[in-house]
PDB file of C-alpha atoms in Angstrom:
ATOM      1  CA  MET A 695      82.259 128.913 163.135  1.00 92.00           C
ATOM      2  CA  ILE A 696      79.599 128.430 160.480  1.00 95.00           C
ATOM      3  CA  ILE A 697      80.603 126.915 157.112  1.00 96.00           C
ATOM      4  CA  TYR A 698      78.516 128.155 154.173  1.00 96.00           C
ATOM      5  CA  ASP A 699      78.234 126.830 150.619  1.00 95.00           C
ATOM      6  CA  TRP A 700      79.722 128.897 147.803  1.00 95.00           C
ATOM      7  CA  PRO A 701      76.904 130.633 145.858  1.00 95.00           C
ATOM      8  CA  ALA A 702      76.372 128.788 142.579  1.00 92.00           C
ATOM      9  CA  ILE A 703      75.861 132.047 140.688  1.00 94.00           C
ATOM     10  CA  LEU A 704      79.401 133.246 141.434  1.00 94.00           C
ATOM     11  CA  ALA A 705      82.100 131.944 139.084  1.00 92.00           C
ATOM     12  CA  ALA A 706      85.760 132.930 139.220  1.00 93.00           C
ATOM     13  CA  ASN A 707      87.462 133.885 135.958  1.00 92.00           C
ATOM     14  CA  ALA A 708      90.905 133.445 137.518  1.00 92.00           C
ATOM     15  CA  GLU A 709      91.920 131.259 140.435  1.00 93.00           C
ATOM     16  CA  THR A 710      94.965 129.912 142.233  1.00 93.00           C
ATOM     17  CA  PHE A 711      94.889 126.923 144.583  1.00 94.00           C
ATOM     18  CA  ARG A 712      98.172 125.847 146.144  1.00 94.00           C
ATOM     19  CA  ILE A 713      99.437 124.163 149.288  1.00 93.00           C
ATOM     20  CA  ASP A 714     101.309 126.471 151.654  1.00 90.00           C
ATOM     21  CA  ALA A 715     104.031 124.054 152.814  1.00 85.00           C
ATOM     22  CA  ARG A 716     104.870 126.140 155.899  1.00 78.00           C
ATOM     23  CA  THR A 717     108.564 125.241 155.916  1.00 77.00           C
ATOM     24  CA  ARG A 718     111.097 126.658 158.355  1.00 77.00           C
ATOM     25  CA  SER A 719     114.794 127.423 158.122  1.00 80.00           C
ATOM     26  CA  GLY A 720     117.515 128.435 160.550  1.00 79.00           C
ATOM     27  CA  GLY A 721     118.854 130.803 157.924  1.00 82.00           C
ATOM     28  CA  GLU A 722     121.552 130.711 155.287  1.00 79.00           C
ATOM     29  CA  THR A 723     125.184 130.247 156.289  1.00 82.00           C
ATOM     30  CA  ILE A 724     127.985 132.419 155.005  1.00 82.00           C
ATOM     31  CA  SER A 725     128.883 129.649 152.556  1.00 82.00           C
ATOM     32  CA  GLY A 726     125.384 129.763 151.098  1.00 80.00           C
ATOM     33  CA  ARG A 727     124.109 126.531 152.589  1.00 85.00           C
ATOM     34  CA  GLU A 728     120.683 126.362 154.128  1.00 82.00           C
ATOM     35  CA  GLN A 729     118.701 123.571 155.762  1.00 82.00           C
ATOM     36  CA  VAL A 730     114.935 123.682 155.351  1.00 80.00           C
ATOM     37  CA  VAL A 731     112.527 121.495 157.301  1.00 80.00           C
ATOM     38  CA  THR A 732     108.802 121.013 156.905  1.00 77.00           C
ATOM     39  CA  SER A 733     106.175 120.957 159.613  1.00 73.00           C
ATOM     40  CA  ASN A 734     103.984 118.593 157.541  1.00 74.00           C
ATOM     41  CA  LEU A 735     101.162 121.009 158.318  1.00 80.00           C
ATOM     42  CA  GLY A 736     100.699 122.386 154.813  1.00 86.00           C
ATOM     43  CA  ARG A 737      97.292 123.891 154.108  1.00 91.00           C
ATOM     44  CA  TRP A 738      95.479 125.159 151.049  1.00 94.00           C
ATOM     45  CA  VAL A 739      95.557 128.828 150.184  1.00 95.00           C
ATOM     46  CA  ALA A 740      93.576 130.316 147.314  1.00 96.00           C
ATOM     47  CA  GLN A 741      93.145 133.528 145.381  1.00 95.00           C
ATOM     48  CA  LEU A 742      89.889 134.002 143.472  1.00 95.00           C
ATOM     49  CA  THR A 743      88.964 136.781 141.059  1.00 95.00           C
ATOM     50  CA  VAL A 744      85.199 136.948 140.621  1.00 95.00           C
ATOM     51  CA  PRO A 745      83.589 139.275 138.041  1.00 95.00           C
ATOM     52  CA  LEU A 746      80.376 140.914 139.202  1.00 95.00           C
ATOM     53  CA  HIS A 747      78.504 142.061 136.111  1.00 93.00           C
ATOM     54  CA  THR A 748      74.871 141.378 136.968  1.00 94.00           C
ATOM     55  CA  PRO A 749      72.693 142.602 139.847  1.00 94.00           C
ATOM     56  CA  ALA A 750      72.222 139.019 141.052  1.00 95.00           C
ATOM     57  CA  LYS A 751      75.990 138.413 141.259  1.00 95.00           C
ATOM     58  CA  ILE A 752      76.569 141.696 143.062  1.00 95.00           C
ATOM     59  CA  ARG A 753      73.945 140.825 145.653  1.00 95.00           C
ATOM     60  CA  ALA A 754      75.291 137.278 146.039  1.00 95.00           C
ATOM     61  CA  MET A 755      78.816 138.531 146.780  1.00 94.00           C
ATOM     62  CA  ARG A 756      77.537 141.149 149.211  1.00 94.00           C
ATOM     63  CA  SER A 757      75.568 138.476 151.033  1.00 96.00           C
ATOM     64  CA  LEU A 758      78.502 136.038 151.126  1.00 96.00           C
ATOM     65  CA  LEU A 759      80.946 138.579 152.540  1.00 95.00           C
ATOM     66  CA  ALA A 760      78.421 139.670 155.175  1.00 95.00           C
ATOM     67  CA  ARG A 761      77.819 136.057 156.235  1.00 95.00           C
ATOM     68  CA  LEU A 762      81.545 135.317 156.445  1.00 94.00           C
ATOM     69  CA  ASP A 763      81.833 138.247 158.888  1.00 93.00           C
ATOM     70  CA  GLY A 764      85.499 138.809 158.135  1.00 93.00           C
ATOM     71  CA  ARG A 765      87.519 135.781 159.274  1.00 94.00           C
ATOM     72  CA  THR A 766      84.802 134.518 161.621  1.00 95.00           C
ATOM     73  CA  ASN A 767      83.067 132.006 159.338  1.00 96.00           C
ATOM     74  CA  ALA A 768      84.070 129.865 156.354  1.00 96.00           C
ATOM     75  CA  VAL A 769      82.844 128.850 152.918  1.00 97.00           C
ATOM     76  CA  ARG A 770      83.131 125.554 151.006  1.00 96.00           C
ATOM     77  CA  VAL A 771      85.043 126.352 147.845  1.00 95.00           C
ATOM     78  CA  GLY A 772      87.380 124.561 145.485  1.00 92.00           C
ATOM     79  CA  PRO A 773      88.985 124.752 142.052  1.00 92.00           C
ATOM     80  CA  CYS A 774      86.933 124.639 138.869  1.00 86.00           C
ATOM     81  CA  ASP A 775      89.270 122.157 137.222  1.00 79.00           C
ATOM     82  CA  CYS A 776      87.167 119.393 135.689  1.00 73.00           C
ATOM     83  CA  ARG A 777      88.770 119.703 132.227  1.00 72.00           C
ATOM     84  CA  ASN A 778      92.215 118.927 133.683  1.00 74.00           C
ATOM     85  CA  GLY A 779      91.134 116.036 135.888  1.00 71.00           C
ATOM     86  CA  ASN A 780      90.072 112.428 135.473  1.00 70.00           C
ATOM     87  CA  ARG A 781      87.504 111.577 132.834  1.00 65.00           C
ATOM     88  CA  LEU A 782      84.408 109.854 134.140  1.00 60.00           C
ATOM     89  CA  ILE A 783      82.664 106.960 132.439  1.00 61.00           C
ATOM     90  CA  PRO A 784      78.985 107.998 132.392  1.00 58.00           C
ATOM     91  CA  VAL A 785      76.382 105.791 134.017  1.00 59.00           C
ATOM     92  CA  VAL A 786      73.440 105.502 131.624  1.00 61.00           C
ATOM     93  CA  GLY A 787      70.089 104.307 132.934  1.00 66.00           C
ATOM     94  CA  ASP A 788      66.703 103.289 131.572  1.00 70.00           C
ATOM     95  CA  ILE A 789      68.090 101.200 128.692  1.00 70.00           C
ATOM     96  CA  PRO A 790      65.260  99.023 127.208  1.00 75.00           C
ATOM     97  CA  TYR A 791      65.334  95.560 125.658  1.00 75.00           C
ATOM     98  CA  GLY A 792      66.016  95.270 121.926  1.00 72.00           C
ATOM     99  CA  ASP A 793      62.299  95.618 121.191  1.00 75.00           C
ATOM    100  CA  GLN A 794      62.276  98.891 123.203  1.00 75.00           C
ATOM    101  CA  ALA A 795      60.263  97.271 126.001  1.00 77.00           C
ATOM    102  CA  PHE A 796      61.148  97.793 129.670  1.00 77.00           C
ATOM    103  CA  HIS A 797      60.952  95.399 132.608  1.00 74.00           C
ATOM    104  CA  SER A 798      57.531  94.555 134.001  1.00 70.00           C
ATOM    105  CA  ASP A 799      58.054  97.176 136.714  1.00 73.00           C
ATOM    106  CA  GLY A 800      58.745  99.854 134.106  1.00 71.00           C
ATOM    107  CA  ALA A 801      62.492 100.091 134.802  1.00 73.00           C
ATOM    108  CA  GLY A 802      65.298  99.624 132.305  1.00 69.00           C
ATOM    109  CA  PHE A 803      68.848  98.336 132.413  1.00 66.00           C
ATOM    110  CA  MET A 804      71.802 100.405 133.631  1.00 58.00           C
ATOM    111  CA  GLN A 805      75.171 100.589 131.903  1.00 57.00           C
ATOM    112  CA  GLY A 806      78.387 102.107 133.202  1.00 57.00           C
ATOM    113  CA  GLY A 807      80.800 101.981 136.119  1.00 59.00           C
ATOM    114  CA  ILE A 808      80.297 102.297 139.835  1.00 62.00           C
ATOM    115  CA  ALA A 809      80.907 105.433 141.865  1.00 65.00           C
ATOM    116  CA  PRO A 810      84.532 106.009 142.980  1.00 77.00           C
ATOM    117  CA  ALA A 811      84.999 104.801 146.557  1.00 86.00           C
ATOM    118  CA  ILE A 812      87.616 104.136 149.225  1.00 91.00           C
ATOM    119  CA  ALA A 813      88.722 100.475 149.254  1.00 90.00           C
ATOM    120  CA  VAL A 814      90.390 100.450 152.694  1.00 91.00           C
ATOM    121  CA  ALA A 815      89.718 102.781 155.633  1.00 94.00           C
ATOM    122  CA  ALA A 816      92.472 105.383 156.233  1.00 95.00           C
ATOM    123  CA  PRO A 817      93.115 107.397 159.424  1.00 95.00           C
ATOM    124  CA  ALA A 818      93.453 111.151 159.776  1.00 92.00           C
ATOM    125  CA  GLY A 819      96.980 112.241 158.879  1.00 91.00           C
ATOM    126  CA  ALA A 820      97.490 109.564 156.216  1.00 93.00           C
ATOM    127  CA  THR A 821      98.976 110.531 152.851  1.00 93.00           C
ATOM    128  CA  THR A 822      98.123 107.246 151.101  1.00 94.00           C
ATOM    129  CA  ILE A 823      94.690 105.916 150.227  1.00 93.00           C
ATOM    130  CA  ARG A 824      93.374 102.908 148.317  1.00 91.00           C
ATOM    131  CA  ILE A 825      90.475 103.167 145.884  1.00 89.00           C
ATOM    132  CA  LEU A 826      88.541 100.535 143.996  1.00 82.00           C
ATOM    133  CA  ASN A 827      89.750  99.877 140.450  1.00 70.00           C
ATOM    134  CA  GLY A 828      86.154  99.333 139.374  1.00 63.00           C
ATOM    135  CA  SER A 829      85.360 103.003 139.807  1.00 57.00           C
ATOM    136  CA  THR A 830      84.248 105.299 137.008  1.00 57.00           C
ATOM    137  CA  VAL A 831      87.655 106.984 136.915  1.00 55.00           C
ATOM    138  CA  LEU A 832      89.992 105.442 134.339  1.00 60.00           C
ATOM    139  CA  PRO A 833      92.867 106.021 134.643  1.00 72.00           C
ATOM    140  CA  VAL A 834      93.698 108.047 137.765  1.00 79.00           C
ATOM    141  CA  LEU A 835      95.947 110.948 136.786  1.00 83.00           C
ATOM    142  CA  GLU A 836      98.694 112.567 138.850  1.00 88.00           C
ATOM    143  CA  GLY A 837      97.933 116.210 139.503  1.00 89.00           C
ATOM    144  CA  SER A 838      94.179 115.663 139.692  1.00 89.00           C
ATOM    145  CA  PHE A 839      92.188 117.230 142.507  1.00 91.00           C
ATOM    146  CA  LEU A 840      89.960 114.985 144.605  1.00 90.00           C
ATOM    147  CA  GLY A 841      87.690 115.418 147.592  1.00 91.00           C
ATOM    148  CA  LEU A 842      87.685 113.182 150.666  1.00 92.00           C
ATOM    149  CA  GLY A 843      85.411 113.734 153.629  1.00 90.00           C
ATOM    150  CA  GLY A 844      84.633 117.279 152.553  1.00 91.00           C
ATOM    151  CA  HIS A 845      88.290 118.290 152.130  1.00 94.00           C
ATOM    152  CA  LEU A 846      90.449 119.027 149.080  1.00 95.00           C
ATOM    153  CA  HIS A 847      93.493 116.943 148.093  1.00 94.00           C
ATOM    154  CA  VAL A 848      95.712 116.504 145.051  1.00 93.00           C
ATOM    155  CA  VAL A 849      97.040 113.208 143.659  1.00 93.00           C
ATOM    156  CA  VAL A 850     100.857 113.150 143.547  1.00 92.00           C
ATOM    157  CA  GLY A 851     101.425 109.444 142.898  1.00 92.00           C
ATOM    158  CA  VAL A 852      99.516 106.519 141.374  1.00 89.00           C
ATOM    159  CA  ASP A 853     100.364 102.852 141.900  1.00 85.00           C
ATOM    160  CA  PRO A 854      97.887 100.451 140.238  1.00 76.00           C
ATOM    161  CA  GLU A 855      98.007  97.065 141.927  1.00 72.00           C
ATOM    162  CA  PRO A 856      96.959  93.708 140.473  1.00 69.00           C
ATOM    163  CA  GLY A 857      93.401  93.078 141.481  1.00 70.00           C
ATOM    164  CA  GLU A 858      90.736  95.531 142.535  1.00 77.00           C
ATOM    165  CA  GLU A 859      92.635  98.437 144.126  1.00 84.00           C
ATOM    166  CA  THR A 860      94.803 101.410 143.192  1.00 86.00           C
ATOM    167  CA  VAL A 861      97.083 103.132 145.704  1.00 90.00           C
ATOM    168  CA  LEU A 862      97.093 106.930 145.580  1.00 92.00           C
ATOM    169  CA  ASP A 863      99.643 109.219 147.189  1.00 94.00           C
ATOM    170  CA  ILE A 864      97.912 112.478 148.105  1.00 94.00           C
ATOM    171  CA  ARG A 865      98.686 115.893 149.579  1.00 93.00           C
ATOM    172  CA  PRO A 866      97.979 117.428 151.988  1.00 93.00           C
ATOM    173  CA  LYS A 867      97.492 114.736 154.621  1.00 93.00           C
ATOM    174  CA  LEU A 868      93.956 113.569 155.398  1.00 94.00           C
ATOM    175  CA  ARG A 869      92.136 116.053 157.596  1.00 92.00           C
ATOM    176  CA  ALA A 870      89.824 113.353 158.946  1.00 91.00           C
ATOM    177  CA  GLY A 871      89.665 109.587 158.724  1.00 93.00           C
ATOM    178  CA  VAL A 872      87.815 108.052 155.777  1.00 94.00           C
ATOM    179  CA  ALA A 873      85.848 104.823 156.058  1.00 94.00           C
ATOM    180  CA  GLU A 874      85.805 101.896 153.668  1.00 93.00           C
ATOM    181  CA  GLY A 875      83.272 102.585 150.943  1.00 90.00           C
ATOM    182  CA  ALA A 876      83.386 106.368 151.450  1.00 91.00           C
ATOM    183  CA  PRO A 877      82.799 108.267 148.189  1.00 88.00           C
ATOM    184  CA  VAL A 878      85.593 110.080 146.360  1.00 88.00           C
ATOM    185  CA  GLU A 879      84.738 113.393 144.707  1.00 86.00           C
ATOM    186  CA  TRP A 880      86.678 113.836 141.463  1.00 80.00           C
ATOM    187  CA  CYS A 881      85.304 116.869 139.680  1.00 76.00           C
ATOM    188  CA  ARG A 882      84.005 119.392 142.196  1.00 81.00           C
ATOM    189  CA  ALA A 883      86.126 118.809 145.299  1.00 89.00           C
ATOM    190  CA  ARG A 884      85.690 121.466 147.961  1.00 92.00           C
ATOM    191  CA  ALA A 885      87.407 122.564 151.171  1.00 94.00           C
ATOM    192  CA  PRO A 886      86.251 124.813 154.022  1.00 96.00           C
ATOM    193  CA  MET A 887      88.155 128.089 153.718  1.00 96.00           C
ATOM    194  CA  ARG A 888      88.040 131.473 155.435  1.00 96.00           C
ATOM    195  CA  LEU A 889      89.221 134.907 154.379  1.00 95.00           C
ATOM    196  CA  SER A 890      92.891 135.544 155.101  1.00 94.00           C
ATOM    197  CA  ALA A 891      92.038 139.064 156.267  1.00 94.00           C
ATOM    198  CA  ASP A 892      88.849 140.772 157.390  1.00 92.00           C
ATOM    199  CA  ASP A 893      88.851 143.139 154.407  1.00 90.00           C
ATOM    200  CA  SER A 894      89.568 140.519 151.736  1.00 91.00           C
ATOM    201  CA  GLY A 895      86.903 140.431 149.034  1.00 88.00           C
ATOM    202  CA  ALA A 896      86.012 144.121 149.207  1.00 90.00           C
ATOM    203  CA  PHE A 897      84.950 145.319 145.759  1.00 90.00           C
ATOM    204  CA  GLU A 898      84.255 148.607 144.021  1.00 89.00           C
ATOM    205  CA  LEU A 899      81.352 149.056 141.611  1.00 89.00           C
ATOM    206  CA  GLN A 900      81.591 151.186 138.487  1.00 89.00           C
ATOM    207  CA  LEU A 901      78.422 153.277 138.104  1.00 88.00           C
ATOM    208  CA  ALA A 902      76.687 150.745 140.413  1.00 85.00           C
ATOM    209  CA  ARG A 903      76.714 148.288 137.515  1.00 87.00           C
ATOM    210  CA  SER A 904      79.818 146.072 137.611  1.00 91.00           C
ATOM    211  CA  GLY A 905      82.942 145.329 139.549  1.00 93.00           C
ATOM    212  CA  THR A 906      85.430 142.621 140.491  1.00 94.00           C
ATOM    213  CA  ALA A 907      85.918 140.927 143.843  1.00 94.00           C
ATOM    214  CA  SER A 908      89.312 139.485 144.777  1.00 94.00           C
ATOM    215  CA  LEU A 909      89.297 136.987 147.629  1.00 95.00           C
ATOM    216  CA  ASP A 910      92.313 135.601 149.486  1.00 95.00           C
ATOM    217  CA  LEU A 911      91.366 132.414 151.345  1.00 96.00           C
ATOM    218  CA  VAL A 912      93.033 129.919 153.682  1.00 96.00           C
ATOM    219  CA  GLU A 913      91.914 126.408 154.604  1.00 96.00           C
ATOM    220  CA  VAL A 914      90.376 125.622 157.977  1.00 93.00           C
ATOM    221  CA  TRP A 915      89.744 122.237 159.612  1.00 83.00           C
TER     222      TRP A 915
END
């Protein structure tokens, strides 16, 4: 399987990202009771609606679908959700002295936080991670998407601890272990996903000028 990057020129005007919990039940009894259990193997599923109103976008979607070759290959894609996530403190560089002079080597000062990072290594399958409080993300918000090791997760619990760390409860479970100091992606988290069916994404053009592609995707790892 080859994993491609999502073409930058293609932007969805409607999207749904959710975790398919993949629960199971033995059925409902005559009294209406039902016991549901989870496999703890939930994975991301997504529906994207992508308008194609320029020749460049039409060609980009044609190329992407051909490269995916139905369900054979995958693409790195994630939600465009920066406005609903954590706000980042900008890191500003090249700040001069008060007299507008720089250091002797021509460099200036730097002001701002440090990049978000993992504070303690976590194994694959974990649903709890620790991040450094000194990151550029203040505060961490429940419901925010984040990326770890090239996979998409959502924050479902935040527990700030005294000191330098914050504990985050995330879903789904970690797809791969993350090392201490590993970066955390807060705004453009992505996950490898493949088409749910070979014909997903097929689009019709009106007068060879414009159309809309609808893609149904499922996570792979």
